[in-house]
CSV table of N, CA and C in Angstrom, one decimal:
chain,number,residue,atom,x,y,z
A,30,UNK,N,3.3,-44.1,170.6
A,30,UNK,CA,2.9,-43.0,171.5
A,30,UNK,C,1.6,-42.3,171.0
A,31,UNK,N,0.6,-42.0,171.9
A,31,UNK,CA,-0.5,-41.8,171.3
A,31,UNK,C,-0.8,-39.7,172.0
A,32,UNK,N,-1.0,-38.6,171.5
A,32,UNK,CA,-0.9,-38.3,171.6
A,32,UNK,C,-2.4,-37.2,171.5
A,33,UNK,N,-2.7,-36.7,173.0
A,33,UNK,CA,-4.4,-36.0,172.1
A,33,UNK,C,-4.2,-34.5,171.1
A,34,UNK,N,-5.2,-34.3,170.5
A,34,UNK,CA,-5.1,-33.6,169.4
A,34,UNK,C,-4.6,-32.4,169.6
A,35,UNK,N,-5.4,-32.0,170.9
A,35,UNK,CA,-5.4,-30.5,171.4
A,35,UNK,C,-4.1,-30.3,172.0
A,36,UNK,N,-3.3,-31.4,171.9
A,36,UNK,CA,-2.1,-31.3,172.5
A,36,UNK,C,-0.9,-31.5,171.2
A,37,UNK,N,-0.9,-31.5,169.8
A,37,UNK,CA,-0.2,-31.4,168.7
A,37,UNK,C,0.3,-30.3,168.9
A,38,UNK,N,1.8,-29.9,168.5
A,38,UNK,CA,2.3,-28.1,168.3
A,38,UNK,C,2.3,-28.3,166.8
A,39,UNK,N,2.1,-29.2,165.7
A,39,UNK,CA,2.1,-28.5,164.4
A,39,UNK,C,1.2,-27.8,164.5
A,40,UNK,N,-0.4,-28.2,164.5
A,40,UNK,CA,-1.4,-27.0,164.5
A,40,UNK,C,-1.8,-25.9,165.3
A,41,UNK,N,-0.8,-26.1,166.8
A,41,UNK,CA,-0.4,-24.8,167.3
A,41,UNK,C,0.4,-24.0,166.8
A,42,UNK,N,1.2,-24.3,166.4
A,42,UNK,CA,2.4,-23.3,165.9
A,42,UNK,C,1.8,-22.7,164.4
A,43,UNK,N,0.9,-23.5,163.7
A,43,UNK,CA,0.6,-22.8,162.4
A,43,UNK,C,-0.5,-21.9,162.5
A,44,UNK,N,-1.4,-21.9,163.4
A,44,UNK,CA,-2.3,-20.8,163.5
A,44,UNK,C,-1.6,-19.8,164.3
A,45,UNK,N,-0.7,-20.0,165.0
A,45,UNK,CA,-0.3,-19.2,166.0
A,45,UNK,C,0.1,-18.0,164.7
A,46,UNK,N,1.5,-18.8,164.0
A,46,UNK,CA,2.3,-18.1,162.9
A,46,UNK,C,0.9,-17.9,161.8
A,47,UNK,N,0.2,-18.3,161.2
A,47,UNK,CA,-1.1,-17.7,160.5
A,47,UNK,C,-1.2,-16.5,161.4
A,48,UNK,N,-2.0,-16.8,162.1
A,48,UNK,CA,-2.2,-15.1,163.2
A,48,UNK,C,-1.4,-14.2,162.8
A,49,UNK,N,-0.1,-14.2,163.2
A,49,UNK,CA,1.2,-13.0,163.2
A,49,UNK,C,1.3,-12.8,162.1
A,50,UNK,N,1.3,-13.6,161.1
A,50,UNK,CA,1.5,-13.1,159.3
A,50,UNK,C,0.3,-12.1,159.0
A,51,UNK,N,-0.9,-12.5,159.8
A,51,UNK,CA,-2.3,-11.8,159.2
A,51,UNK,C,-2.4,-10.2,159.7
A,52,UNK,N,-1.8,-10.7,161.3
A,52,UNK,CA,-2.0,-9.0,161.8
A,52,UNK,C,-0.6,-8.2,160.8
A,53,UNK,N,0.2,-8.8,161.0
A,53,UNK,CA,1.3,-8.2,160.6
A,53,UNK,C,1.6,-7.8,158.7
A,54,UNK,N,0.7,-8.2,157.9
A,54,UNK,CA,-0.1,-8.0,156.9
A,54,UNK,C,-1.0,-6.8,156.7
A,55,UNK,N,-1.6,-7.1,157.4
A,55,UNK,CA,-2.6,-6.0,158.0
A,55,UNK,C,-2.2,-4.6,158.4
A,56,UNK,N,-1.5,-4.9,159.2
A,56,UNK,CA,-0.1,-3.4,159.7
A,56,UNK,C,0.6,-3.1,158.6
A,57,UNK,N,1.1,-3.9,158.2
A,57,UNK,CA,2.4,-3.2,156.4
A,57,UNK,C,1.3,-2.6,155.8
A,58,UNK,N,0.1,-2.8,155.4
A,58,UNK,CA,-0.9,-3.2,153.8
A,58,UNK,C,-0.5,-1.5,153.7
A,59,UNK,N,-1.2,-0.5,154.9
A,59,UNK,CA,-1.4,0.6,154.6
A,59,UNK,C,0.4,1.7,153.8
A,60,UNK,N,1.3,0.8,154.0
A,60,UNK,CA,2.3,1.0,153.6
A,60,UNK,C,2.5,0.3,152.1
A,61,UNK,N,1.8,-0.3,151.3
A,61,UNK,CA,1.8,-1.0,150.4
A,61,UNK,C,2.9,-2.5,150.4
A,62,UNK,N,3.2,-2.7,151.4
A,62,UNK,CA,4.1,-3.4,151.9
A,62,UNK,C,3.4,-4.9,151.9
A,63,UNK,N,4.2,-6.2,151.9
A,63,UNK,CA,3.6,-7.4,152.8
A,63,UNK,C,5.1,-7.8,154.0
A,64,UNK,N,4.8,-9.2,154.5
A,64,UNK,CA,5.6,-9.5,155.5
A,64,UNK,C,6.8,-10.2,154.5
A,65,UNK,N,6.1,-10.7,153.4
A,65,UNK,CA,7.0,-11.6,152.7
A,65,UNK,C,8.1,-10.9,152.0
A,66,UNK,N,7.6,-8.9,151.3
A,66,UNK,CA,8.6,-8.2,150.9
A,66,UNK,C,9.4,-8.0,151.8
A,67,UNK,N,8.9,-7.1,153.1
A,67,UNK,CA,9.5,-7.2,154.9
A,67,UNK,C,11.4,-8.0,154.8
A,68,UNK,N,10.7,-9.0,154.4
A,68,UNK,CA,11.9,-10.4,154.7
A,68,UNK,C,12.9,-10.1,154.0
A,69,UNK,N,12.7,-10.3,152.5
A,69,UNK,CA,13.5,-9.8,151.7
A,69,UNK,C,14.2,-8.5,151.8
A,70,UNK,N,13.4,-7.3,152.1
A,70,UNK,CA,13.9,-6.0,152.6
A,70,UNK,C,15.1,-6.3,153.8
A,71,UNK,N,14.6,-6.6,155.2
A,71,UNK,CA,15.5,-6.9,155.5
A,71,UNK,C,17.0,-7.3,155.5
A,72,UNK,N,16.6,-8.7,154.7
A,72,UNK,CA,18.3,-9.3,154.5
A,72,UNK,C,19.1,-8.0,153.5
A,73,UNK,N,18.2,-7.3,152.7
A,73,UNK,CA,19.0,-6.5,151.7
A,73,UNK,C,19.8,-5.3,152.9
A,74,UNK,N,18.6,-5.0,153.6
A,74,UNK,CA,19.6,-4.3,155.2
A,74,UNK,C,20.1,-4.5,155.4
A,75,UNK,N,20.4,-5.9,155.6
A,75,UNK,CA,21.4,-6.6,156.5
A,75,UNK,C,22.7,-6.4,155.6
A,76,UNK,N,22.4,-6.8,154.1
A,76,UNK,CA,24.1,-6.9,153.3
A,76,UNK,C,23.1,-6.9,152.1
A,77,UNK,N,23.4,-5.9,151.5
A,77,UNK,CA,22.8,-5.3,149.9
A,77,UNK,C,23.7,-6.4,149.3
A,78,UNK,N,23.0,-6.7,148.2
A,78,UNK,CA,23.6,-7.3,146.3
A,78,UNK,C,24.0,-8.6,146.6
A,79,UNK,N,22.9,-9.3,147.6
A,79,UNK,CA,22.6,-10.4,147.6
A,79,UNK,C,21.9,-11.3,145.7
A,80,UNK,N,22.4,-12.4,145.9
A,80,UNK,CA,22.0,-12.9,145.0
A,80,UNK,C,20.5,-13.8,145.3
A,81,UNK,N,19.5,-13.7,144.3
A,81,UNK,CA,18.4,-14.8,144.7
A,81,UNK,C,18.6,-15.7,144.8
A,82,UNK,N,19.2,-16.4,144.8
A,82,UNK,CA,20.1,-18.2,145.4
A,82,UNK,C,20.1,-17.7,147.0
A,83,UNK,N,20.8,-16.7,147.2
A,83,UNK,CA,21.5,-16.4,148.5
A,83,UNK,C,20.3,-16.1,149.3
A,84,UNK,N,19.2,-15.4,148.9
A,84,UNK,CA,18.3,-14.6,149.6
A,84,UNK,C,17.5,-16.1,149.9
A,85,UNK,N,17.4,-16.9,148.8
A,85,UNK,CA,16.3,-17.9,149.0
A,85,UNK,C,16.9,-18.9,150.0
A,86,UNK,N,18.1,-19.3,150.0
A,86,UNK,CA,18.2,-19.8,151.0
A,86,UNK,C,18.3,-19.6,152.7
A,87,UNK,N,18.9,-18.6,152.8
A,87,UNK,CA,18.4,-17.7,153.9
A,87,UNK,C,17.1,-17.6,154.3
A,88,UNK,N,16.3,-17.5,153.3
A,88,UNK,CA,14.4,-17.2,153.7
A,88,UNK,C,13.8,-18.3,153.7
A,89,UNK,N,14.7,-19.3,153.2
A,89,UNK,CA,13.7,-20.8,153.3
A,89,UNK,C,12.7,-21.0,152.2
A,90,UNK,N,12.7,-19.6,151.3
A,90,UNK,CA,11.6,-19.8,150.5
A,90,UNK,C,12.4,-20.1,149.1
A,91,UNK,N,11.3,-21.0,148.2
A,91,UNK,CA,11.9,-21.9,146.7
A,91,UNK,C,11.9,-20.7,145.9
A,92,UNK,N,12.8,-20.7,144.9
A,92,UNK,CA,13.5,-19.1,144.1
A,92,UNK,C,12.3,-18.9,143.3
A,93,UNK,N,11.3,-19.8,142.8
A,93,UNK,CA,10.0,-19.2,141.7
A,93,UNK,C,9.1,-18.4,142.8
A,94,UNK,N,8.9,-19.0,144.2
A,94,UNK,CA,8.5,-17.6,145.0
A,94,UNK,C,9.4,-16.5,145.0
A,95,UNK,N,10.3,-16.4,145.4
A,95,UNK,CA,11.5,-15.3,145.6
A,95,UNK,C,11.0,-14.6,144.7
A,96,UNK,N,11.2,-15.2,143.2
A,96,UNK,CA,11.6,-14.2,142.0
A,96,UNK,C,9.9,-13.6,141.8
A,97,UNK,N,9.0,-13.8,142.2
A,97,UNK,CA,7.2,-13.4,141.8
A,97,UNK,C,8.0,-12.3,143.2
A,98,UNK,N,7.8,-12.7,143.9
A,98,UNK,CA,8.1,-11.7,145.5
A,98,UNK,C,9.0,-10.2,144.6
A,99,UNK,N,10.5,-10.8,144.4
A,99,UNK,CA,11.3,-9.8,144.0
A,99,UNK,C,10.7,-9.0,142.7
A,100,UNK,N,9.9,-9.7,141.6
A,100,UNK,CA,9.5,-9.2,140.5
A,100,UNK,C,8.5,-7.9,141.2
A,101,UNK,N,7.7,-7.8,142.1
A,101,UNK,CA,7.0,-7.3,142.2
A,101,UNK,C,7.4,-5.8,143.5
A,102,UNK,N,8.6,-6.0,144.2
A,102,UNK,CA,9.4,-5.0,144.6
A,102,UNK,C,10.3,-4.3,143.8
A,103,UNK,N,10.7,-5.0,142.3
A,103,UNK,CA,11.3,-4.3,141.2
A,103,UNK,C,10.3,-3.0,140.7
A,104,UNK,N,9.1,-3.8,140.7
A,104,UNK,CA,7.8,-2.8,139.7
A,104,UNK,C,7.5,-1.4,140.6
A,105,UNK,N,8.0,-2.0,141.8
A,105,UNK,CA,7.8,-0.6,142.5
A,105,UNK,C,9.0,0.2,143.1
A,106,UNK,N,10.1,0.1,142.4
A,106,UNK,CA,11.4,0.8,142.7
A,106,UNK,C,11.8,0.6,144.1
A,107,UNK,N,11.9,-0.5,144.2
A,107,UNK,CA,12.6,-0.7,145.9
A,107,UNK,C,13.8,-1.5,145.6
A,108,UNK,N,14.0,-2.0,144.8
A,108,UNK,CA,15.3,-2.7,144.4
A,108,UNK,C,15.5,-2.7,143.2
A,109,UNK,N,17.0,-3.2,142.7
A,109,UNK,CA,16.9,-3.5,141.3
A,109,UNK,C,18.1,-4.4,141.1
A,110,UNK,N,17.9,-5.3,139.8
A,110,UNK,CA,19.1,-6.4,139.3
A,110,UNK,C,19.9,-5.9,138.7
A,111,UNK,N,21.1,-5.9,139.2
A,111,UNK,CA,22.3,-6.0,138.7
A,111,UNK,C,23.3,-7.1,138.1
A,112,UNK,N,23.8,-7.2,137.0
A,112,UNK,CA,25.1,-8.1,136.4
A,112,UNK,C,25.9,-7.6,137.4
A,113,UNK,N,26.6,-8.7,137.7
A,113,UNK,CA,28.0,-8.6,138.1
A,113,UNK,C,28.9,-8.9,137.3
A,114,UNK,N,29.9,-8.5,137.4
A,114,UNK,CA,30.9,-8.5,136.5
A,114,UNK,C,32.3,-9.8,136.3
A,115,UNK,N,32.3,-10.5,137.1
A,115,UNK,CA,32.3,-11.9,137.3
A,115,UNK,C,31.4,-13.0,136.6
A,116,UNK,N,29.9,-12.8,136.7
A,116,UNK,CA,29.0,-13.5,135.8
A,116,UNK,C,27.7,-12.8,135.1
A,117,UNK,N,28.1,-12.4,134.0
A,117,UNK,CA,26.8,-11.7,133.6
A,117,UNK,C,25.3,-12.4,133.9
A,118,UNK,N,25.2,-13.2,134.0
A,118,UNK,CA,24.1,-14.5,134.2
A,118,UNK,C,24.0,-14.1,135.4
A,119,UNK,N,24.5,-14.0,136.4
A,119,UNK,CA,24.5,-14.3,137.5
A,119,UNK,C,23.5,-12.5,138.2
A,120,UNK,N,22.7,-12.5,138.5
A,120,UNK,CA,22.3,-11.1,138.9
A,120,UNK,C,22.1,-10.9,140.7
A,121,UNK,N,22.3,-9.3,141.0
A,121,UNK,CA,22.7,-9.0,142.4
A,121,UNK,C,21.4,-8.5,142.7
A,122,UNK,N,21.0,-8.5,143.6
A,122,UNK,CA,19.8,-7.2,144.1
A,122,UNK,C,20.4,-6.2,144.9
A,123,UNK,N,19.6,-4.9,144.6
A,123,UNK,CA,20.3,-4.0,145.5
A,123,UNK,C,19.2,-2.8,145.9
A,124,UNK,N,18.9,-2.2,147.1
A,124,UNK,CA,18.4,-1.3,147.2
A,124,UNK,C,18.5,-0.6,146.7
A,125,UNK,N,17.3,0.2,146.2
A,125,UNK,CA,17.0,1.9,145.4
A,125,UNK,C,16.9,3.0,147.2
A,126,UNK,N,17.1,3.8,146.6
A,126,UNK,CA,17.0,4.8,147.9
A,126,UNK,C,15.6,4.7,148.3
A,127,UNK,N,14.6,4.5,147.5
A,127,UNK,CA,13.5,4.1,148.3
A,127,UNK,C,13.3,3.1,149.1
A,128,UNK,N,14.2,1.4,148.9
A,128,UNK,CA,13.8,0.4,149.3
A,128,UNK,C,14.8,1.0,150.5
A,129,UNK,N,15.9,1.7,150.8
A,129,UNK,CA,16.4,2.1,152.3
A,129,UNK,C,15.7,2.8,152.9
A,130,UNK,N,15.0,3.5,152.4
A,130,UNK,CA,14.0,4.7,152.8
A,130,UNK,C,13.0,3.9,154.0
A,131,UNK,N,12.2,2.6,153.2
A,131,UNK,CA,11.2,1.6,154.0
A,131,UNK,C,11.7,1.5,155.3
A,132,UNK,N,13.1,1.2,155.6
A,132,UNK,CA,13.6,0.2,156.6
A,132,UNK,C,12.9,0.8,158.0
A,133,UNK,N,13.0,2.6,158.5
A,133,UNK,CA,12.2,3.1,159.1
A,133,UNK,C,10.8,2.4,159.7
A,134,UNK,N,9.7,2.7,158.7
A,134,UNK,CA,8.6,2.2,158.9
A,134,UNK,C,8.3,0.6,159.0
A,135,UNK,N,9.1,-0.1,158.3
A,135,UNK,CA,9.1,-1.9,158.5
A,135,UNK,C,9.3,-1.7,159.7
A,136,UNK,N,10.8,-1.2,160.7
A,136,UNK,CA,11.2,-1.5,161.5
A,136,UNK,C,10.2,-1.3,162.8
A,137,UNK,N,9.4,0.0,162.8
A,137,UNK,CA,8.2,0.5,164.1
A,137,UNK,C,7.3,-0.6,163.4
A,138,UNK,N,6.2,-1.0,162.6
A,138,UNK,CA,5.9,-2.3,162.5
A,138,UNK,C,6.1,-3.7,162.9
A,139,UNK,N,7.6,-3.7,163.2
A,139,UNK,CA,7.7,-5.1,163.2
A,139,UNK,C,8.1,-4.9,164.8
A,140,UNK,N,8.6,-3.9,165.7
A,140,UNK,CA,8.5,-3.6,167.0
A,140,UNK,C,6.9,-3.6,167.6
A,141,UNK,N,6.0,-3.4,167.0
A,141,UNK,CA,4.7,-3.6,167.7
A,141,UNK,C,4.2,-4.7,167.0
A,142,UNK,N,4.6,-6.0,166.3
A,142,UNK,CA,4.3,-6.6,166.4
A,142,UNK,C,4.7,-7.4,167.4
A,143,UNK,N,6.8,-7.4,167.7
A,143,UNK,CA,7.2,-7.9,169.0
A,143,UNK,C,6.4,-7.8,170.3
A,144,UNK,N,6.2,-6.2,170.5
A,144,UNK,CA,4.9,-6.2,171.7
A,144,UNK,C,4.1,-7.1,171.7
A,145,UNK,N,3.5,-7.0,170.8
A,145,UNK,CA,1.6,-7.7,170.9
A,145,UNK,C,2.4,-9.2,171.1
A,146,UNK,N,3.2,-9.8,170.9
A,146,UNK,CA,3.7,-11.7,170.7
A,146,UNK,C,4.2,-11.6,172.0
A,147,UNK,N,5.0,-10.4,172.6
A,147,UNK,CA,5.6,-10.5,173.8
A,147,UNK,C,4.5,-10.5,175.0
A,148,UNK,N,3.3,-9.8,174.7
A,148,UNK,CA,2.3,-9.5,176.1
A,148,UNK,C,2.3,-10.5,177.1
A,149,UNK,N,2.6,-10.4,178.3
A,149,UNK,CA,2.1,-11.4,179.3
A,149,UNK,C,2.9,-12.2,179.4
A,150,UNK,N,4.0,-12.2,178.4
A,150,UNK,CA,5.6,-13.0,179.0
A,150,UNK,C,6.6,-12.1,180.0
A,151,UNK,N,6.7,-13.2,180.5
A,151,UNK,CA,8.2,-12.2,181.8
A,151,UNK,C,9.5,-12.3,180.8
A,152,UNK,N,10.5,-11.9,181.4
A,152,UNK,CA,11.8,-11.8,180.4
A,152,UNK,C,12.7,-13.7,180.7
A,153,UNK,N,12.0,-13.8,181.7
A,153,UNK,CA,12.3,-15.5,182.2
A,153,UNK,C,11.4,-16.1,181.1
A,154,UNK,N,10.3,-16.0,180.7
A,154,UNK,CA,9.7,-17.1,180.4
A,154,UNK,C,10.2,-16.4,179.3
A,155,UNK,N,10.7,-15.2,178.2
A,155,UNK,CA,10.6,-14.9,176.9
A,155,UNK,C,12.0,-15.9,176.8
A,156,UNK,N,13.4,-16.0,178.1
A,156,UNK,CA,14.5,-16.7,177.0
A,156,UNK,C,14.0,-18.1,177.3
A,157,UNK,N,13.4,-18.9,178.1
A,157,UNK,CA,13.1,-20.1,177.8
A,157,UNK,C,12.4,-20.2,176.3
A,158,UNK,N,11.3,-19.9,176.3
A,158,UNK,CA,10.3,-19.9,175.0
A,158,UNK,C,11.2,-19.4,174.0
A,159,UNK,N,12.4,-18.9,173.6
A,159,UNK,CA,13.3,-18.4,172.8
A,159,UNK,C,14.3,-19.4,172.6
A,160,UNK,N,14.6,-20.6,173.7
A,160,UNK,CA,15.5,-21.1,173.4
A,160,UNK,C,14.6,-22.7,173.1
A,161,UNK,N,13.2,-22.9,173.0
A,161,UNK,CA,12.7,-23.8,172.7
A,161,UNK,C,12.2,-24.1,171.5
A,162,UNK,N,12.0,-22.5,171.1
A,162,UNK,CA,11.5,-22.5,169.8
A,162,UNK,C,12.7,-22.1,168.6
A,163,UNK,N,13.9,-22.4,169.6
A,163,UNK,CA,14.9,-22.8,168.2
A,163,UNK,C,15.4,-23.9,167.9
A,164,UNK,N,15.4,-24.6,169.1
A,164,UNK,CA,15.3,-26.3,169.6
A,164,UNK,C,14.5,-26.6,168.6
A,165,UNK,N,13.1,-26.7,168.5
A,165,UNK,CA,12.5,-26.4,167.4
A,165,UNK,C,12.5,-26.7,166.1
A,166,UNK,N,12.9,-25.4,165.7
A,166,UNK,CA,13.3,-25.1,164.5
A,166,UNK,C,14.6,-26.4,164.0
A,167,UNK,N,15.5,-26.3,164.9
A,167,UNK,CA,17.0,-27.3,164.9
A,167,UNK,C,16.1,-28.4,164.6
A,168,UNK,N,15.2,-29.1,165.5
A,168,UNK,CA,14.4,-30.4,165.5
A,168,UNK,C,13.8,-30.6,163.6
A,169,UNK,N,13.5,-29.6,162.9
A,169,UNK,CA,12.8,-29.9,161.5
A,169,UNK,C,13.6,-29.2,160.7
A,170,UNK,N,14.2,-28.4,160.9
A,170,UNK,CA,15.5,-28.7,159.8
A,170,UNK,C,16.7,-29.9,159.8
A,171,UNK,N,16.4,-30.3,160.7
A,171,UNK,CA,17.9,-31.5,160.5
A,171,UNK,C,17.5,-32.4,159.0
């Protein structure tokens, strides 16, 4: 199957996602924030005293990024490692009252970024494009 170039979705999809990481970079920065701490913040929203195993699989990202990422939300009091008492080795992350504090400001960020990705879709074409681009995702993780 021969297929023309302009018609590939790897290099559509990766500038597209390049794009949204750049603006959306760009929107955190003035918060001292990136998209990549964002992620991590999040899942800690979602259920604090996650372990980096746990976080990294979830995020898709390999633990020597995780732990540069996490090392560098540690330095600035948004989280912190905990022993658990089950495995001393084994360490938890957990929000500081500052890293709950963020979740506010991440959250209006990451709602005008939804705007700007949503513009000029109807709510028909947003669940199609919603349910293709997890097809997708299903298709390269298998």
């Amino acid at each position: 199957m021969t297929i023309p170039y302009d018609r590939w979705l790897g290099p559509i999809i990766k500038r597209a996602a390049r794009n949204m990481i750049n603006i959306h970079d760009q929107k955190l920065s003035r918060y001292g924030l990136t998209t990549s701490q964002v992620s991590v913040l999040s899942q800690l929203w979602h259920r604090d005293g996650q372990t980096l195993k746990e976080l990294a699989e979830t995020l898709g990202i390999k633990a020597p990024s995780l732990t540069s990422i996490v090392d560098g939300m540690v330095s600035k009091g948004w989280v912190v490692r905990k022993s658990v008492d089950e495995d001393a080795r084994v360490k938890r992350l957990f929000l500081t009252e500052q890293g709950k504090q963020l979740q506010e400001v991440c959250t209006e960020v990451v709602l005008e970024m939804e705007e700007l990705m949503r513009k000029g879709f109807s709510e028909e074409e947003l669940t199609i494009f919603i349910t293709w681009l997890k097809r997708l995702m299903d298709n390269v993780e298998a």
